[in-house]
Short mmCIF file of C-alpha atoms in Angstrom, two decimals:
data_model
loop_
_atom_site.label_atom_id
_atom_site.label_comp_id
_atom_site.label_asym_id
_atom_site.label_seq_id
_atom_site.Cartn_x
_atom_site.Cartn_y
_atom_site.Cartn_z
CA MET A 961 38.18 4.02 -14.07
CA THR A 962 36.58 2.98 -11.12
CA VAL A 963 32.63 3.41 -10.57
CA SER A 964 31.05 3.06 -7.33
CA ALA A 965 27.97 0.86 -6.93
CA SER A 966 25.57 3.95 -6.17
CA GLY A 967 27.14 6.08 -8.95
CA SER A 968 24.59 5.86 -11.48
CA GLY A 969 25.16 9.43 -12.56
CA GLU A 970 28.68 8.66 -13.02
CA THR A 971 28.19 5.59 -14.96
CA LEU A 972 25.68 7.63 -17.38
CA LYS A 973 28.37 10.11 -17.98
CA VAL A 974 30.78 7.25 -19.05
CA VAL A 975 28.17 5.65 -21.19
CA TYR A 976 27.50 9.05 -22.93
CA GLU A 977 31.05 9.14 -23.62
CA LEU A 978 31.32 5.62 -24.91
CA LEU A 979 28.43 6.35 -27.13
CA ALA A 980 29.79 9.35 -28.90
CA PRO A 981 31.61 7.58 -31.82
CA PHE A 982 28.45 5.39 -32.27
CA ASN A 983 26.03 8.20 -32.32
CA LYS A 984 26.14 8.74 -36.21
CA ARG A 985 22.78 10.65 -36.01
CA GLY A 986 23.98 13.20 -33.54
CA VAL A 987 21.08 12.40 -31.18
CA ASP A 988 20.86 14.33 -28.14
CA LEU A 989 21.81 11.67 -25.60
CA GLY A 990 19.64 11.27 -22.33
CA PRO A 991 18.79 8.57 -20.09
CA GLY A 992 15.55 7.89 -22.04
CA VAL A 993 17.10 7.42 -25.43
CA ARG A 994 16.61 4.11 -27.08
CA PHE A 995 19.48 2.33 -28.70
CA SER A 996 17.39 0.61 -31.41
CA GLU A 997 14.68 3.19 -32.26
CA ASP A 998 16.64 6.52 -31.54
CA LEU A 999 20.16 5.64 -32.30
CA ASN A 1000 19.50 3.10 -34.89
CA PHE A 1001 21.58 0.51 -33.61
CA ASP A 1002 21.78 -2.79 -35.68
CA SER A 1003 23.09 -6.19 -34.17
CA LEU A 1004 26.70 -5.32 -35.54
CA VAL A 1005 26.80 -1.88 -33.74
CA VAL A 1006 25.33 -3.35 -30.72
CA MET A 1007 28.26 -5.92 -30.39
CA GLU A 1008 30.93 -3.18 -30.84
CA PHE A 1009 29.33 -0.90 -28.47
CA VAL A 1010 28.97 -3.62 -25.80
CA ALA A 1011 32.57 -4.59 -26.18
CA ALA A 1012 33.42 -1.01 -25.50
CA VAL A 1013 31.31 -0.92 -22.39
CA GLU A 1014 32.89 -4.22 -21.19
CA ASP A 1015 36.15 -3.07 -21.73
CA ARG A 1016 35.83 0.17 -19.98
CA PHE A 1017 34.18 -1.14 -16.95
CA ASP A 1018 36.21 -4.45 -17.18
CA ILE A 1019 33.02 -6.46 -16.85
CA SER A 1020 31.15 -9.17 -18.87
CA VAL A 1021 27.73 -8.04 -20.06
CA PRO A 1022 26.08 -11.30 -21.11
CA LEU A 1023 23.98 -11.43 -24.22
CA ASN A 1024 21.06 -12.84 -22.19
CA LEU A 1025 20.54 -9.30 -20.64
CA LEU A 1026 20.51 -7.47 -23.90
CA PRO A 1027 16.62 -8.07 -24.70
CA ASP A 1028 16.06 -6.23 -21.34
CA ILE A 1029 18.17 -3.22 -22.04
CA ALA A 1030 16.46 -0.63 -24.34
CA THR A 1031 17.48 2.61 -23.19
CA ILE A 1032 20.76 4.32 -21.84
CA GLN A 1033 19.42 4.43 -18.29
CA GLN A 1034 18.75 0.81 -18.34
CA LEU A 1035 22.12 0.06 -19.48
CA ALA A 1036 23.80 2.24 -16.89
CA ASP A 1037 21.52 0.34 -14.30
CA ALA A 1038 22.94 -2.90 -15.66
CA VAL A 1039 26.43 -1.88 -15.46
CA ASP A 1040 26.03 -0.77 -11.96
CA ARG A 1041 24.49 -4.18 -11.05
CA ILE A 1042 27.23 -6.17 -12.57
CA VAL A 1043 29.95 -4.12 -11.15
CA LYS A 1044 28.30 -4.57 -7.67
CA SER A 1045 27.93 -8.20 -8.10
CA ASP A 1046 31.51 -8.47 -9.29
CA LYS A 1047 32.77 -6.87 -6.26
CA GLY A 1048 30.42 -8.70 -3.94
CA MET B 725 -7.66 -5.07 -36.32
CA ALA B 726 -4.06 -6.22 -36.80
CA ASP B 727 -3.36 -9.24 -38.91
CA ILE B 728 -1.27 -11.85 -37.20
CA PHE B 729 1.53 -11.39 -39.95
CA ASP B 730 1.32 -7.62 -39.79
CA ARG B 731 4.67 -7.40 -37.82
CA PHE B 732 6.61 -8.94 -40.76
CA ALA B 733 5.14 -6.05 -43.06
CA PRO B 734 8.53 -4.23 -43.28
CA LEU B 735 10.24 -7.42 -44.15
CA MET B 736 7.89 -8.50 -46.70
CA ALA B 737 7.97 -4.93 -48.34
CA GLN B 738 11.89 -5.28 -48.40
CA ARG B 739 11.67 -8.68 -50.11
CA ASP B 740 9.15 -7.30 -52.73
CA SER B 741 11.38 -4.44 -53.40
CA PHE B 742 14.50 -6.49 -53.69
CA PHE B 743 13.37 -9.61 -55.37
CA THR B 744 9.80 -9.28 -56.98
CA GLU B 745 10.58 -6.06 -58.61
CA ALA B 746 14.07 -7.30 -59.73
CA GLY B 747 12.17 -10.32 -61.46
CA ALA B 748 14.21 -12.90 -59.53
CA ASP B 749 13.62 -14.43 -56.18
CA PRO B 750 16.08 -16.86 -54.84
CA PHE B 751 13.45 -18.16 -52.54
CA THR B 752 11.50 -19.60 -55.29
CA VAL B 753 14.60 -21.73 -56.87
CA ARG B 754 13.37 -25.13 -57.57
CA MET B 755 15.40 -27.95 -58.89
CA ASP B 756 13.26 -29.92 -61.40
CA GLN B 757 15.64 -32.44 -62.12
CA VAL B 758 19.03 -33.04 -60.90
CA ILE B 759 21.70 -34.44 -63.53
CA SER B 760 24.58 -34.80 -61.33
CA GLN B 761 26.25 -33.39 -58.23
CA THR B 762 27.14 -30.20 -60.20
CA GLU B 763 24.21 -29.79 -62.59
CA ALA B 764 20.52 -29.63 -62.40
CA MET B 765 17.43 -28.44 -64.45
CA ILE B 766 15.80 -25.38 -62.85
CA GLY B 767 12.75 -24.84 -64.92
CA ASN B 768 13.92 -25.64 -68.49
CA ARG B 769 17.35 -24.23 -67.89
CA ARG B 770 20.46 -26.57 -67.50
CA THR B 771 22.17 -24.90 -64.58
CA ILE B 772 25.72 -25.37 -63.05
CA LEU B 773 25.40 -25.93 -59.29
CA CYS B 774 28.00 -23.83 -57.61
CA GLY B 775 26.39 -23.12 -54.15
CA THR B 776 25.11 -26.58 -52.66
CA ASN B 777 27.90 -27.08 -50.05
CA ASN B 778 28.27 -30.64 -51.68
CA TYR B 779 31.89 -30.24 -51.11
CA LEU B 780 33.11 -33.93 -52.16
CA GLY B 781 30.26 -34.64 -54.56
CA LEU B 782 29.16 -37.75 -52.57
CA THR B 783 25.43 -37.35 -53.07
CA PHE B 784 25.49 -40.00 -55.75
CA ALA B 785 28.32 -42.11 -54.36
CA PRO B 786 27.31 -45.51 -55.84
CA GLU B 787 28.18 -47.38 -52.64
CA ALA B 788 26.10 -45.10 -50.43
CA LEU B 789 23.25 -45.48 -52.92
CA LYS B 790 23.43 -49.06 -52.62
CA ALA B 791 23.54 -49.07 -48.90
CA ALA B 792 20.57 -46.60 -48.87
CA HIS B 793 18.54 -48.69 -51.37
CA ALA B 794 19.17 -51.79 -49.12
CA ALA B 795 18.16 -50.04 -45.87
CA LEU B 796 15.01 -48.60 -47.45
CA ASP B 797 13.98 -52.35 -48.60
CA ASP B 798 15.00 -53.86 -45.43
CA PHE B 799 13.77 -51.28 -42.75
CA GLY B 800 11.20 -49.14 -44.57
CA THR B 801 10.94 -45.44 -45.36
CA GLY B 802 11.02 -44.24 -41.68
CA THR B 803 11.48 -44.94 -38.03
CA THR B 804 8.33 -43.16 -36.85
CA GLY B 805 10.00 -42.77 -33.57
CA SER B 806 12.45 -40.94 -31.32
CA ARG B 807 15.95 -42.39 -30.76
CA VAL B 808 14.95 -43.05 -27.02
CA ALA B 809 11.80 -44.86 -28.10
CA ASN B 810 11.33 -47.22 -30.97
CA GLY B 811 13.76 -45.02 -33.50
CA THR B 812 17.11 -46.37 -32.83
CA TYR B 813 17.83 -49.24 -35.32
CA VAL B 814 20.97 -51.28 -36.06
CA GLY B 815 21.93 -48.40 -38.67
CA HIS B 816 21.89 -45.66 -36.15
CA LYS B 817 24.18 -47.53 -33.93
CA ALA B 818 26.45 -48.38 -36.85
CA LEU B 819 26.59 -44.77 -37.76
CA GLU B 820 27.58 -43.77 -34.32
CA ASP B 821 30.27 -46.50 -34.33
CA GLU B 822 31.55 -45.11 -37.58
CA LEU B 823 31.65 -41.64 -36.16
CA LYS B 824 33.78 -43.00 -33.36
CA THR B 825 36.17 -44.61 -35.79
CA PHE B 826 36.11 -41.51 -38.03
CA PHE B 827 36.97 -39.10 -35.20
CA LYS B 828 38.83 -41.38 -32.91
CA LYS B 829 36.61 -40.37 -30.13
CA ASP B 830 35.02 -42.56 -27.48
CA HIS B 831 31.51 -41.35 -27.97
CA ALA B 832 29.18 -40.19 -30.58
CA ILE B 833 25.28 -39.10 -30.74
CA VAL B 834 23.45 -38.78 -33.98
CA PHE B 835 20.75 -36.04 -34.35
CA SER B 836 18.23 -35.76 -36.97
CA THR B 837 19.98 -32.60 -38.50
CA GLY B 838 23.19 -30.38 -37.74
CA PHE B 839 20.91 -27.55 -36.69
CA LEU B 840 19.35 -30.01 -33.94
CA ALA B 841 22.94 -31.15 -33.00
CA ASN B 842 23.96 -27.68 -31.97
CA LEU B 843 20.52 -26.81 -30.34
CA GLY B 844 20.63 -30.20 -28.36
CA VAL B 845 24.05 -30.05 -27.26
CA LEU B 846 24.62 -26.17 -26.43
CA SER B 847 21.05 -25.88 -24.86
CA THR B 848 21.89 -28.79 -22.51
CA LEU B 849 25.64 -29.00 -21.70
CA MET B 850 25.78 -25.51 -19.91
CA GLY B 851 23.67 -24.73 -16.64
CA PRO B 852 22.94 -21.35 -15.07
CA ASP B 853 26.25 -20.83 -13.32
CA ASP B 854 28.14 -21.52 -16.57
CA PHE B 855 29.40 -19.28 -19.32
CA ILE B 856 29.37 -20.09 -22.99
CA VAL B 857 31.91 -17.80 -24.72
CA MET B 858 31.26 -17.85 -28.69
CA ASP B 859 32.60 -16.32 -31.85
CA ALA B 860 30.31 -13.58 -32.80
CA ASP B 861 30.06 -14.94 -36.33
CA CYS B 862 28.64 -18.38 -35.32
CA HIS B 863 25.74 -19.87 -37.28
CA ALA B 864 22.08 -19.31 -36.42
CA SER B 865 21.75 -22.92 -34.83
CA ILE B 866 24.52 -21.94 -32.26
CA TYR B 867 22.88 -18.67 -31.49
CA ASP B 868 19.43 -20.54 -30.86
CA GLY B 869 21.09 -23.17 -28.98
CA VAL B 870 23.09 -20.83 -26.43
CA ARG B 871 19.71 -18.88 -26.07
CA MET B 872 17.90 -22.09 -25.10
CA SER B 873 20.58 -22.85 -22.74
CA GLN B 874 20.67 -21.27 -19.15
CA ALA B 875 24.08 -20.27 -19.25
CA GLN B 876 25.47 -16.78 -19.54
CA ILE B 877 26.38 -16.02 -23.10
CA ILE B 878 29.27 -13.98 -23.88
CA ARG B 879 30.61 -13.11 -27.52
CA PHE B 880 34.11 -12.54 -28.61
CA LYS B 881 35.30 -10.79 -31.66
CA HIS B 882 35.48 -13.02 -34.76
CA ASN B 883 38.52 -14.97 -34.94
CA ASP B 884 40.19 -12.87 -32.40
CA ALA B 885 42.17 -15.04 -29.87
CA ALA B 886 43.32 -12.12 -27.79
CA ASP B 887 39.68 -10.87 -27.39
CA LEU B 888 38.71 -14.25 -26.20
CA ASP B 889 41.46 -14.29 -23.65
CA LYS B 890 40.47 -10.97 -22.38
CA ARG B 891 36.93 -12.21 -22.11
CA LEU B 892 37.97 -15.39 -20.23
CA ALA B 893 40.10 -13.47 -17.86
CA ARG B 894 36.99 -11.37 -16.83
CA LEU B 895 35.27 -14.52 -15.77
CA ALA B 896 38.48 -15.93 -13.92
CA ASP B 897 36.80 -15.40 -10.41
CA LYS B 898 33.42 -16.89 -11.33
CA PRO B 899 32.68 -20.30 -10.38
CA GLY B 900 31.12 -22.51 -13.15
CA ASN B 901 32.55 -24.00 -16.42
CA LYS B 902 33.33 -21.91 -19.65
CA LEU B 903 32.57 -23.39 -23.16
CA ILE B 904 34.37 -21.70 -26.04
CA VAL B 905 32.11 -22.12 -29.16
CA ILE B 906 33.83 -21.86 -32.73
CA GLU B 907 33.60 -23.23 -36.09
CA GLY B 908 36.14 -24.79 -38.21
CA ILE B 909 35.13 -23.07 -41.47
CA TYR B 910 32.70 -20.13 -41.18
CA SER B 911 30.04 -20.62 -43.79
CA MET B 912 29.59 -17.26 -45.35
CA LEU B 913 32.89 -16.27 -46.23
CA GLY B 914 34.86 -19.67 -45.88
CA ASP B 915 37.36 -18.39 -43.39
CA THR B 916 38.98 -20.79 -40.74
CA ALA B 917 39.34 -20.20 -37.12
CA PRO B 918 42.69 -19.51 -35.50
CA LEU B 919 42.28 -22.93 -33.66
CA LYS B 920 45.88 -23.39 -32.29
CA ASP B 921 45.76 -19.83 -30.85
CA ILE B 922 42.26 -20.62 -29.43
CA VAL B 923 43.53 -23.89 -27.72
CA ALA B 924 46.36 -22.11 -26.40
CA VAL B 925 43.90 -19.55 -24.66
CA LYS B 926 41.88 -22.39 -23.40
CA LYS B 927 44.85 -23.94 -21.77
CA LYS B 928 45.34 -20.69 -19.75
CA HIS B 929 41.96 -20.71 -18.25
CA ALA B 930 40.59 -23.18 -15.71
CA ASN B 931 37.31 -25.41 -16.23
CA THR B 932 37.25 -24.36 -20.03
CA TYR B 933 36.23 -26.46 -22.80
CA ILE B 934 36.12 -26.07 -26.62
CA LEU B 935 33.23 -26.94 -28.85
CA SER B 936 33.91 -26.74 -32.80
CA ASP B 937 31.28 -26.92 -35.33
CA GLU B 938 32.97 -28.72 -38.00
CA ALA B 939 29.88 -28.47 -40.42
CA HIS B 940 31.77 -26.98 -43.48
CA SER B 941 35.22 -28.52 -42.64
CA LEU B 942 34.26 -32.22 -42.12
CA GLY B 943 35.61 -34.02 -45.29
CA VAL B 944 37.44 -30.88 -46.26
CA LEU B 945 40.28 -30.12 -43.86
CA GLY B 946 42.84 -32.48 -42.41
CA ARG B 947 44.52 -35.51 -44.08
CA PHE B 948 41.59 -37.90 -43.15
CA GLY B 949 38.90 -35.21 -43.37
CA ARG B 950 38.43 -34.92 -39.65
CA GLY B 951 38.36 -31.11 -40.16
CA LEU B 952 40.22 -27.97 -38.64
CA PRO B 953 41.21 -29.91 -35.52
CA GLU B 954 42.95 -32.69 -37.40
CA GLN B 955 44.64 -30.07 -39.75
CA ASP B 956 45.81 -27.95 -36.78
CA GLY B 957 46.93 -30.97 -34.96
CA VAL B 958 44.90 -30.19 -31.68
CA GLU B 959 42.15 -32.86 -31.72
CA ALA B 960 42.86 -33.78 -28.09
CA ASP B 961 42.14 -30.30 -26.93
CA VAL B 962 38.78 -29.86 -28.79
CA ASP B 963 36.36 -31.49 -26.41
CA PHE B 964 33.32 -31.59 -28.54
CA ILE B 965 32.98 -31.55 -32.34
CA VAL B 966 29.38 -30.85 -33.88
CA GLY B 967 28.79 -31.48 -37.55
CA THR B 968 26.44 -32.47 -40.03
CA PHE B 969 26.04 -35.06 -42.79
CA SER B 970 24.32 -32.60 -44.97
CA LYS B 971 27.52 -31.13 -46.62
CA SER B 972 30.38 -33.24 -47.38
CA ALA B 973 28.71 -36.61 -46.38
CA GLY B 974 25.92 -35.88 -48.93
CA THR B 975 22.87 -36.53 -47.01
CA VAL B 976 21.31 -35.15 -43.81
CA GLY B 977 21.67 -35.34 -40.10
CA GLY B 978 23.67 -34.00 -37.39
CA PHE B 979 26.06 -35.52 -34.76
CA CYS B 980 28.36 -34.61 -31.72
CA VAL B 981 31.58 -36.66 -30.76
CA SER B 982 33.53 -36.45 -27.60
CA SER B 983 35.75 -38.52 -25.50
CA HIS B 984 34.43 -37.13 -22.37
CA PRO B 985 33.62 -40.24 -20.16
CA LYS B 986 30.19 -38.93 -19.30
CA PHE B 987 29.18 -37.84 -22.86
CA ASP B 988 26.33 -40.19 -23.06
CA THR B 989 24.55 -38.53 -20.44
CA LEU B 990 23.11 -36.22 -23.20
CA ARG B 991 21.02 -38.86 -24.39
CA LEU B 992 18.88 -38.69 -21.34
CA VAL B 993 18.62 -34.89 -20.94
CA CYS B 994 18.88 -33.36 -24.48
CA ARG B 995 15.45 -32.49 -25.73
CA PRO B 996 16.09 -31.86 -29.33
CA TYR B 997 17.60 -35.54 -29.19
CA ILE B 998 14.66 -37.05 -27.30
CA PHE B 999 11.76 -35.41 -28.71
CA THR B 1000 11.99 -35.75 -32.35
CA ALA B 1001 11.97 -38.75 -34.82
CA SER B 1002 15.22 -40.43 -35.79
CA LEU B 1003 16.77 -40.37 -39.24
CA PRO B 1004 15.40 -42.94 -41.86
CA PRO B 1005 17.42 -46.11 -42.18
CA SER B 1006 18.32 -45.07 -45.90
CA VAL B 1007 19.92 -41.88 -44.46
CA VAL B 1008 21.89 -43.20 -41.74
CA ALA B 1009 23.23 -46.14 -44.07
CA SER B 1010 24.42 -43.61 -46.79
CA ALA B 1011 25.94 -41.40 -44.13
CA ALA B 1012 28.08 -44.22 -42.67
CA VAL B 1013 29.27 -45.20 -46.11
CA ASN B 1014 30.18 -41.81 -46.95
CA LEU B 1015 32.18 -41.29 -43.95
CA SER B 1016 34.25 -44.37 -44.63
CA ILE B 1017 34.79 -42.92 -47.93
CA ILE B 1018 35.97 -39.77 -46.70
CA ARG B 1019 38.30 -40.99 -44.34
CA GLY B 1020 39.76 -43.36 -46.98
CA PRO B 1021 42.10 -42.94 -50.13
CA GLU B 1022 39.22 -41.92 -52.26
CA GLY B 1023 38.43 -39.09 -49.71
CA GLY B 1024 42.05 -38.00 -49.90
CA ALA B 1025 41.79 -37.75 -53.67
CA LEU B 1026 38.64 -35.87 -53.41
CA ARG B 1027 40.02 -33.30 -50.97
CA LYS B 1028 42.81 -32.77 -53.54
CA ARG B 1029 40.46 -32.27 -56.32
CA LEU B 1030 38.30 -29.79 -54.22
CA ARG B 1031 41.37 -27.72 -53.09
CA ARG B 1032 42.42 -27.54 -56.75
CA ASN B 1033 39.02 -26.42 -57.84
CA ALA B 1034 38.77 -23.69 -54.98
CA GLN B 1035 41.97 -22.32 -56.04
CA HIS B 1036 41.04 -22.25 -59.62
CA LEU B 1037 37.74 -20.51 -59.05
CA HIS B 1038 39.28 -18.04 -56.55
CA ALA B 1039 42.31 -17.09 -58.81
CA ARG B 1040 40.19 -16.75 -61.90
CA LEU B 1041 37.25 -14.59 -60.21
CA THR B 1042 40.04 -12.57 -58.68
CA ASN B 1043 41.55 -11.95 -62.10
CA LEU B 1044 38.36 -10.67 -63.20
CA GLY B 1045 38.63 -7.75 -60.91
CA LEU B 1046 35.99 -9.20 -58.42
CA LYS B 1047 36.48 -8.75 -54.75
CA ILE B 1048 36.51 -12.04 -52.80
CA ALA B 1049 35.85 -12.01 -49.23
CA SER B 1050 38.75 -14.28 -48.00
CA GLY B 1051 41.38 -16.41 -49.14
CA PRO B 1052 41.03 -19.70 -51.26
CA SER B 1053 38.74 -22.11 -49.52
CA PRO B 1054 35.81 -24.30 -50.58
CA VAL B 1055 33.54 -21.27 -49.94
CA VAL B 1056 34.48 -18.42 -52.46
CA ALA B 1057 32.22 -15.45 -51.61
CA VAL B 1058 32.23 -12.59 -54.09
CA VAL B 1059 31.55 -9.23 -52.60
CA ALA B 1060 28.84 -6.85 -54.39
CA PRO B 1061 28.74 -3.14 -53.47
CA SER B 1062 25.18 -3.10 -52.44
CA PRO B 1063 22.36 -5.57 -51.81
CA GLU B 1064 20.51 -4.29 -54.89
CA MET B 1065 23.36 -4.86 -56.94
CA ALA B 1066 23.85 -8.54 -55.40
CA VAL B 1067 20.35 -9.27 -56.36
CA ALA B 1068 20.97 -8.08 -60.00
CA PHE B 1069 24.12 -10.13 -60.16
CA TRP B 1070 22.42 -13.15 -58.79
CA ARG B 1071 19.60 -12.67 -61.28
CA GLY B 1072 22.13 -12.33 -64.06
CA LEU B 1073 23.94 -15.56 -63.05
CA ILE B 1074 20.76 -17.67 -62.65
CA GLU B 1075 19.39 -16.66 -66.00
CA ALA B 1076 22.79 -17.60 -67.68
CA GLY B 1077 22.63 -21.02 -66.07
CA VAL B 1078 24.81 -20.69 -62.93
CA TYR B 1079 23.30 -21.23 -59.40
CA VAL B 1080 25.21 -19.42 -56.39
CA ASN B 1081 23.94 -18.60 -52.90
CA LEU B 1082 22.67 -14.88 -52.51
CA ALA B 1083 23.60 -13.82 -48.94
CA LEU B 1084 22.56 -10.48 -47.64
CA PRO B 1085 22.73 -8.40 -44.46
CA PRO B 1086 21.79 -8.86 -41.55
CA ALA B 1087 22.75 -12.59 -42.34
CA THR B 1088 26.37 -11.89 -43.42
CA PRO B 1089 29.36 -10.56 -41.39
CA TYR B 1090 30.46 -7.01 -41.99
CA GLY B 1091 27.19 -6.27 -43.67
CA TYR B 1092 28.41 -7.69 -46.86
CA SER B 1093 26.16 -8.56 -49.89
CA LEU B 1094 27.64 -11.81 -51.25
CA LEU B 1095 27.31 -14.18 -54.11
CA ARG B 1096 28.60 -17.11 -52.27
CA CYS B 1097 29.86 -19.96 -54.26
CA SER B 1098 30.79 -23.36 -52.93
CA LEU B 1099 32.98 -25.66 -54.92
CA CYS B 1100 32.65 -29.36 -55.29
CA ALA B 1101 35.33 -31.99 -56.00
CA ALA B 1102 33.33 -33.10 -59.10
CA HIS B 1103 33.27 -29.67 -60.71
CA THR B 1104 35.27 -30.16 -64.10
CA GLU B 1105 37.57 -27.38 -65.11
CA GLU B 1106 35.27 -26.67 -68.17
CA GLN B 1107 32.42 -26.11 -65.83
CA LEU B 1108 34.31 -23.69 -63.56
CA ASP B 1109 35.64 -21.78 -66.74
CA GLU B 1110 32.04 -21.58 -67.80
CA VAL B 1111 31.11 -20.25 -64.40
CA VAL B 1112 33.90 -17.66 -64.45
CA ALA B 1113 32.99 -16.59 -68.01
CA ILE B 1114 29.30 -15.96 -66.91
CA PHE B 1115 30.61 -14.17 -63.72
CA GLY B 1116 32.47 -11.89 -66.06
CA ARG B 1117 29.81 -11.22 -68.43
CA VAL B 1118 27.24 -10.42 -65.84
CA ALA B 1119 29.74 -8.17 -63.64
CA ALA B 1120 30.64 -6.28 -66.94
CA ASP B 1121 27.04 -5.74 -67.86
CA LEU B 1122 26.25 -4.42 -64.33
CA GLY B 1123 29.42 -2.21 -64.78
CA LEU B 1124 30.68 -3.94 -61.75
CA ILE B 1125 34.09 -5.28 -62.55
CA GLU B 1126 35.39 -1.78 -63.00
CA ARG B 1127 33.80 -0.64 -59.91
CA CYS B 1128 35.37 -3.46 -58.05
CA ALA B 1129 38.60 -2.97 -59.57
CA ARG B 1130 38.80 0.61 -58.50
CA LYS B 1131 37.97 -0.50 -54.87
CA VAL B 1132 40.72 -2.99 -54.86
CA ALA B 1133 43.17 -0.43 -56.14
CA GLY B 1134 42.12 2.17 -53.82
CA ALA B 1135 42.25 -0.24 -50.68
#
């Protein structure tokens, strides 16, 4: 699985796919969906989900970034930034 | 207009529904008289203490009491100053010397609490280009310490050396140092880190160090009580050991030891060391005496008794049909099926004269609701039998033993 730096649409698709097993409420996934309020993620679920994202994209998502990631779009953007900086 | 405390309203409502309505609030327990290391009067009820982390029972060690009394008379009730100003007395240096002897390390720094030791070392040691790779189940003081640092924080799955390896491999191309942070014994469930495997992972990766928090394993593990690194024979590979005097050492205060030649640099840059008053002279005096007891023959005998007590309580509670979160260790955490049930269980225990810790999610791993017992070397077999009998009675009253037994059978 490779994701190009400008492929935010592609990244979003992968994020939806990774979210499926964590989407216990069956929420309609879209870029604006919020992890905490809409998907009811607690800290344990966040930990598991972040690990899934890291494994799929082969990146490290530091804990420091999490406070700034509230929505699916923000996560996809962060993933793209990390993938890009890892390549650079 | 919003009150400044309004944002805590959901939490307070939860507290009320859990505790006030249940008629038992663990946040209001008050020890009115301490009878011994293992008994206290709570109100007018004589209570067996089975959740104090006083693993070796050294809070009333006669030699430590004597040293504390002498220090109190000679040096007063407090230093009124920071370690870097007027707060370093001969006793603080003597305690640091004792720590160096105790751990066979070249350097030791004493902090005012264990929490501050983690806060100080973790917030200072690693810079913006560095990475802290920590076990997900680490203590709140570690989480707060790493958040105060400028480093990038990565978590690995609890006690999973392969997951740690994977995460370090991803950082291989990044410049900067990596610090693995783990605990010898994890406080909630009493499980130990797979330290040998973690050391093996560390050795595969460049510029990688280990910091181990031995708060609950100091005095408990290892032939001389030096904790998990001693027990696992990997002391040379653990670069920094953090710990506390508030558990086995029977008083209060924190420390970090290391043989890194530049370790003392921390004294100049570590804010939780610099900007707080140092420990009172009586406290450092008793800590030093208790450390020397812990590494001596008496310490060995106490560890043996502690292990025997832990195995006894673990076996008897398991026999009752209760679910225990991990194998025998000085922490025996009984798993309740729900937070509400755990509160009722805790209330039943305290009203029958047994004090344990009530631990609820999100402060617990796996979302467990726990009746967390910690053993003391000074517990007698009779006391533990009484604890078990009361556990059995309360669990039966709550209809829990059958429920737990079915769960175990179904697992």
